[in-house]
Amino acid sequence: MNNFTVKQLDALKLPEKDKRVIYYDSNVRGLALRLTSTGTKTFLIIKRVNSKKVYSTLGHYPDMTITQARKKARTVLNIMSDGVNPNEKSLENELKKITLKQVLDDYITSRGTNLKVDTVNNYRGAFNGYLKDWGEKELLSISRDMVEKRHRKITKQSPTRANTVMRLVRALFNYAMGEYEDADGNPIVLHNPTQRLSHIKAWNREKRKQTIIKSYDLKTWWDAVHALPTHELNAKKPNHSETARDYFIFVLLTGLRRREASTLTWANIDFKDNTLNIEDTKNHESHALPLTDYLVKLLRQRKANTDSIFVFEGNDPTKPMNDPKKQLAKAREISKLYFNIHDLRRTFITIAESLGVPKYALKQLINHKDARDVTAGYIIMDVERLRQPMNDITDYILEQVK
């Protein structure tokens, strides 16, 4: 075909089934039209770039007119004459348009099972709570000024939350800087706007929470938790309150993290050796604990009254107990003591320290990993060596709640 005309393109005969034919325009060298057996007519550029034959789609006829196709073809051909593959250039342009929300999704997907469910929920909670209006913004449009102003705004509500949100932004930009590249392997994202916070020293100072249940309050707390199943506040759901009661006591007497305790299955419990074994922990280190007589009795009673695979089953027995916020609130109301689940872990640690539990034994008890402590890496602590410290901690608590 010589010069593309409407009459000629409309009169083209369809090729055989599953075949396609390409026609070239004599007006603009490199401009072609591809015709398929289904009747689809597509304008495209066919030209070599760096010795490689490149096909670049322009649009479909007749939605794109011949005049429009020629105009766009000249622009694309000019780019190709400079050695640029328009297909790769298009990908680069798309990457430059990627939004903060897309980066969050890519980041979570790429980390896969390395991210705990709680961590993913925390990321999405922080994003939806404080960055939702940035979700559809192009990543490259988020400036240092925007970061500084948003951090300052959130700080007025909660300095700690402001830092948490901006640490998420920092992580997303760091991920983007290493993930998204142009055709030559150069990063699309070159700067992290959260650097402004470090430069002007705007990160808020965070105080580690020190809340624990004092020794003189342990009996009040213990009595309140044990009262949950029969208290008038729980008249409608006694079974769930029993689970919450046992869960609260279990965390206090083991020092386990909230999620580690709530997702325990009976497969984690060894009644022969009276031990507890967890593989999937926060720091990805397996964790073994000896179980005291009190805990063994509590667990045996639970196992005798459930068909669930979970030690602390949820409302749906096929799932673990979710965050027991309602029961926690009721325990606070009964005891008149404000506490959260992590306070129970801190209380366990504080009691262990007060009883003189050796440093490395305590680290093993709470599965605490410190990369700076080289010596700890050479100490292998047999689970049986932890049994006496566990007994001492339990005995101390039981003595306080008499």
XYZ file of C-alpha atoms in Angstrom:
402
model
C 0.000 0.000 0.000
C 1.322 3.424 -0.855
C -0.371 6.363 0.855
C -2.904 5.582 3.612
C -6.399 6.859 2.787
C -9.736 6.338 4.510
C -11.124 4.648 1.408
C -8.234 2.175 1.244
C -8.249 1.312 4.950
C -12.022 0.804 4.998
C -11.816 -1.526 1.993
C -9.117 -3.840 3.345
C -10.042 -7.526 3.185
C -9.737 -9.600 6.347
C -6.899 -12.158 6.435
C -7.493 -15.844 7.150
C -8.409 -16.944 10.670
C -5.645 -16.352 13.240
C -3.594 -14.486 10.646
C -2.551 -10.854 10.558
C -1.322 -8.552 7.784
C 0.787 -5.407 8.063
C 0.496 -2.497 5.636
C 2.990 0.385 5.437
C 2.316 4.062 4.808
C 4.477 5.719 2.156
C 3.803 9.177 3.592
C 5.539 8.559 6.939
C 8.268 5.961 6.800
C 7.914 3.562 9.719
C 4.166 4.054 10.146
C 2.197 0.846 9.637
C -1.278 -0.594 10.103
C -1.828 -4.102 11.431
C -5.029 -5.908 10.396
C -6.171 -9.063 12.209
C -8.664 -11.720 11.152
C -11.170 -10.255 13.617
C -11.086 -6.899 11.841
C -8.983 -4.964 14.379
C -6.919 -2.257 12.693
C -4.011 -0.873 14.712
C -1.589 1.923 13.838
C 1.952 1.207 14.959
C 5.561 2.199 14.415
C 8.047 -0.410 13.207
C 11.653 0.738 13.412
C 15.039 -0.466 14.606
C 16.407 1.041 17.801
C 19.990 0.136 18.692
C 19.895 -2.700 16.132
C 16.728 -4.125 17.688
C 13.405 -4.165 15.827
C 10.817 -2.323 17.910
C 7.024 -2.343 17.541
C 5.287 0.595 19.222
C 1.488 0.829 19.212
C -0.072 4.241 18.479
C -3.818 3.562 18.500
C -6.731 1.849 16.764
C -8.321 2.898 13.483
C -10.845 4.538 13.037
C -10.778 5.892 16.641
C -7.425 7.357 15.694
C -7.553 9.060 12.308
C -4.839 8.763 9.679
C -3.844 12.393 10.279
C -3.566 11.817 14.032
C -1.568 8.628 13.474
C 0.925 10.413 11.233
C 1.337 13.285 13.673
C 1.953 10.954 16.608
C 4.199 8.741 14.469
C 6.526 11.658 13.661
C 6.862 12.453 17.382
C 7.612 8.846 18.305
C 10.037 8.414 15.395
C 11.993 11.455 16.564
C 12.363 9.838 19.991
C 13.436 6.547 18.418
C 16.018 8.290 16.249
C 17.757 9.292 19.506
C 18.079 5.621 20.437
C 15.135 5.606 22.856
C 12.733 2.668 22.912
C 9.264 4.274 23.286
C 7.913 1.135 24.972
C 10.523 1.424 27.707
C 10.006 5.171 27.869
C 6.295 4.560 28.368
C 7.044 2.182 31.255
C 9.346 4.758 32.797
C 6.639 7.402 32.543
C 4.143 5.052 34.163
C 6.541 4.384 37.026
C 6.978 8.111 37.538
C 3.206 8.345 37.974
C 3.046 5.628 40.628
C 1.063 6.687 43.692
C 1.887 6.387 47.382
C -0.968 3.876 47.773
C 0.486 1.713 44.978
C 3.885 1.753 46.664
C 2.296 0.654 49.957
C 0.561 -2.254 48.211
C 3.767 -3.244 46.372
C 5.777 -3.014 49.588
C 3.403 -5.250 51.544
C 3.214 -7.758 48.676
C 6.999 -7.886 48.273
C 7.594 -8.519 51.971
C 5.088 -11.387 51.947
C 5.138 -13.580 55.030
C 8.040 -11.602 56.510
C 5.424 -9.105 57.665
C 3.207 -10.143 60.553
C -0.549 -9.692 60.197
C -0.491 -7.124 62.993
C 2.277 -5.196 61.225
C 0.311 -5.043 57.973
C -2.780 -3.913 59.881
C -0.727 -1.235 61.638
C 0.662 -0.001 58.312
C -2.766 0.225 56.721
C -4.239 1.772 59.867
C -1.582 4.500 59.926
C -1.985 5.064 56.188
C -5.781 5.300 56.240
C -5.784 7.376 59.394
C -3.164 9.971 58.483
C -2.115 9.619 54.819
C -5.336 8.765 52.997
C -5.428 12.146 51.220
C -1.946 11.388 49.878
C -2.975 7.956 48.602
C -3.602 8.974 44.988
C -0.780 11.502 44.859
C 2.157 10.601 42.646
C 5.057 9.543 44.842
C 7.378 12.061 43.197
C 4.962 14.893 44.026
C 5.353 14.385 47.782
C 7.805 17.057 48.875
C 9.920 17.675 51.949
C 7.671 20.585 52.889
C 4.618 18.321 52.760
C 6.318 15.784 55.010
C 7.390 18.422 57.521
C 3.920 19.994 57.696
C 2.129 16.650 58.032
C 4.512 15.517 60.762
C 3.957 18.771 62.643
C 0.173 18.420 62.299
C 0.077 14.849 63.635
C 2.485 15.778 66.440
C -0.186 18.064 67.903
C -2.351 14.964 68.429
C 0.371 12.463 69.308
C 4.157 12.904 68.971
C 4.676 9.145 68.956
C 2.035 8.604 66.272
C 3.601 11.346 64.135
C 6.917 9.495 64.208
C 5.238 6.174 63.444
C 3.444 7.562 60.387
C 6.576 9.200 59.017
C 8.629 6.068 59.599
C 6.133 4.338 57.319
C 6.581 7.077 54.691
C 10.352 6.711 55.034
C 10.129 2.942 54.545
C 7.944 3.341 51.444
C 10.334 5.827 49.827
C 13.359 3.664 50.652
C 11.565 0.717 49.071
C 10.660 2.770 45.978
C 14.253 3.981 45.576
C 15.453 0.405 45.249
C 12.454 -1.058 43.418
C 11.543 1.214 40.513
C 14.078 1.669 37.704
C 14.177 3.067 34.179
C 15.242 1.048 31.131
C 18.918 1.667 31.930
C 18.607 0.428 35.497
C 18.691 3.879 37.053
C 16.365 4.554 40.014
C 13.189 6.511 39.285
C 12.990 7.811 42.867
C 16.169 9.609 43.897
C 15.333 11.286 47.192
C 13.490 10.501 50.416
C 11.590 13.584 51.631
C 11.586 12.346 55.232
C 15.276 13.288 55.329
C 14.008 16.781 56.084
C 12.870 15.601 59.530
C 16.365 14.357 60.337
C 18.002 17.464 58.909
C 15.970 19.865 61.052
C 15.931 17.422 64.004
C 12.119 17.302 63.966
C 11.681 13.671 65.007
C 9.863 13.638 68.334
C 11.475 12.177 71.420
C 9.630 9.059 72.455
C 9.450 7.783 75.994
C 9.181 4.033 76.396
C 6.030 3.138 78.300
C 6.734 2.067 81.863
C 3.215 1.021 82.857
C 3.069 -2.156 84.936
C 0.736 -3.666 87.505
C 2.339 -2.862 90.836
C 2.842 -5.718 93.278
C 0.356 -4.193 95.704
C -2.262 -4.038 92.890
C -1.816 -7.617 91.708
C -4.507 -9.052 93.994
C -7.026 -6.405 92.908
C -6.211 -7.142 89.266
C -6.289 -10.921 89.789
C -9.651 -10.846 91.548
C -11.146 -8.609 88.850
C -9.968 -10.876 86.031
C -11.264 -13.979 87.804
C -14.599 -12.240 88.338
C -15.139 -11.691 84.596
C -17.154 -14.884 83.875
C -19.658 -14.316 86.688
C -19.774 -10.535 86.735
C -23.009 -8.811 85.701
C -21.095 -7.055 82.913
C -20.697 -10.459 81.251
C -24.163 -11.902 81.760
C -24.627 -12.359 77.999
C -21.275 -13.925 76.994
C -19.811 -16.014 79.845
C -17.811 -18.352 77.587
C -15.912 -15.559 75.920
C -15.152 -13.995 79.285
C -13.638 -17.273 80.502
C -11.336 -17.284 77.493
C -10.341 -13.678 78.165
C -9.759 -14.465 81.852
C -7.436 -17.358 81.057
C -5.703 -15.349 78.340
C -4.924 -12.403 80.639
C -3.549 -14.726 83.334
C -1.544 -16.710 80.774
C 0.159 -13.580 79.406
C 1.001 -12.376 82.918
C 2.536 -15.733 83.890
C 4.487 -16.277 80.641
C 5.416 -12.770 79.512
C 4.426 -13.663 75.941
C 3.654 -10.967 73.431
C -0.037 -10.347 72.818
C -0.214 -11.963 69.383
C 2.063 -14.869 70.301
C -0.303 -15.850 73.105
C -3.598 -15.266 71.292
C -2.622 -17.403 68.275
C -1.271 -20.380 70.227
C -2.498 -23.773 69.071
C -2.503 -27.017 71.004
C 0.304 -28.159 68.723
C 2.474 -25.564 70.498
C 1.844 -27.210 73.877
C 3.808 -30.292 74.969
C 2.062 -31.813 77.989
C 4.653 -34.599 78.190
C 7.562 -32.236 78.847
C 5.357 -29.405 80.123
C 6.779 -26.937 77.641
C 5.494 -24.366 75.190
C 7.099 -24.027 71.745
C 6.507 -21.206 69.267
C 8.104 -21.016 65.819
C 6.510 -17.880 64.386
C 7.542 -15.094 66.766
C 7.969 -11.351 66.319
C 11.738 -11.590 65.888
C 11.441 -14.775 63.778
C 13.322 -16.785 66.430
C 11.794 -20.010 67.770
C 10.801 -19.687 71.415
C 10.544 -22.427 74.049
C 9.280 -21.955 77.602
C 8.806 -24.358 80.513
C 5.259 -24.432 81.850
C 4.674 -24.164 85.589
C 2.232 -26.457 87.371
C -0.296 -23.630 87.557
C -0.127 -23.065 83.785
C -0.334 -26.778 83.005
C -3.501 -27.022 85.105
C -5.005 -23.972 83.382
C -4.205 -25.375 79.925
C -5.528 -28.859 80.691
C -8.814 -27.357 81.871
C -9.079 -25.357 78.662
C -8.278 -28.337 76.455
C -10.901 -30.465 78.190
C -13.583 -27.928 77.326
C -12.850 -27.094 73.692
C -12.681 -28.717 70.276
C -10.799 -25.783 68.767
C -7.189 -26.119 67.599
C -6.545 -22.773 69.295
C -5.737 -22.517 72.979
C -7.645 -19.236 73.128
C -10.337 -19.590 70.486
C -12.382 -16.702 69.128
C -16.148 -16.417 68.789
C -15.593 -18.601 65.741
C -13.791 -21.679 67.178
C -11.916 -22.146 63.890
C -10.116 -18.847 64.475
C -7.953 -17.511 67.305
C -9.239 -14.938 69.746
C -9.103 -11.422 68.385
C -8.052 -8.429 70.447
C -10.258 -8.788 73.590
C -10.980 -5.067 73.858
C -14.411 -5.448 75.456
C -13.204 -7.858 78.126
C -10.174 -5.673 78.743
C -12.442 -2.671 79.299
C -14.602 -4.677 81.713
C -11.565 -5.864 83.678
C -10.456 -2.242 83.972
C -13.894 -1.203 85.167
C -14.073 -3.949 87.791
C -10.518 -3.445 89.080
C -10.397 0.346 88.667
C -6.897 -0.248 87.284
C -5.925 0.923 83.811
C -3.796 -1.656 81.992
C -3.261 -3.010 78.506
C -2.046 -6.412 77.339
C 1.574 -5.347 76.942
C 1.573 -4.100 80.543
C 1.231 -7.748 81.581
C 4.435 -8.609 79.708
C 6.195 -5.626 81.296
C 4.964 -6.755 84.720
C 6.389 -10.244 84.112
C 9.757 -8.736 83.145
C 9.806 -6.366 86.126
C 9.061 -9.179 88.573
C 11.753 -11.367 86.985
C 14.317 -8.581 87.389
C 13.276 -7.970 91.003
C 13.793 -11.665 91.759
C 17.318 -11.539 90.370
C 16.734 -13.695 87.291
C 20.071 -13.664 85.394
C 20.251 -11.306 82.414
C 20.594 -13.968 79.728
C 17.967 -16.205 81.287
C 15.539 -13.275 81.275
C 16.304 -12.535 77.625
C 15.552 -16.154 76.837
C 12.337 -16.098 78.862
C 10.962 -13.113 76.952
C 12.585 -14.045 73.617
C 14.352 -10.712 73.391
C 16.999 -10.404 70.682
C 19.660 -7.684 70.838
C 21.921 -7.515 67.776
C 24.414 -5.443 69.771
C 24.921 -8.187 72.361
C 27.484 -10.470 70.719
C 27.928 -12.628 73.822
C 24.260 -13.660 73.837
C 24.734 -15.334 70.474
C 27.157 -17.834 72.005
C 25.002 -18.767 74.992
C 22.732 -21.763 74.413
C 20.065 -21.789 77.128
C 18.393 -25.160 77.628
C 14.681 -24.816 78.313
C 15.020 -26.773 81.577
C 17.416 -24.139 82.918
C 14.519 -21.694 82.617
C 12.130 -23.804 84.678
C 13.271 -22.547 88.072
C 13.071 -18.842 87.071
C 9.582 -19.482 85.662
C 8.529 -21.198 88.882
C 9.952 -18.340 90.946
C 8.005 -15.739 88.958
C 4.748 -17.694 89.166
C 5.223 -18.371 92.886
C 5.819 -14.681 93.546
C 2.642 -13.661 91.707
C 0.529 -16.342 93.389
C 1.848 -15.232 96.770
C 0.825 -11.627 96.058
C -2.731 -12.559 95.042
C -3.582 -14.730 98.077
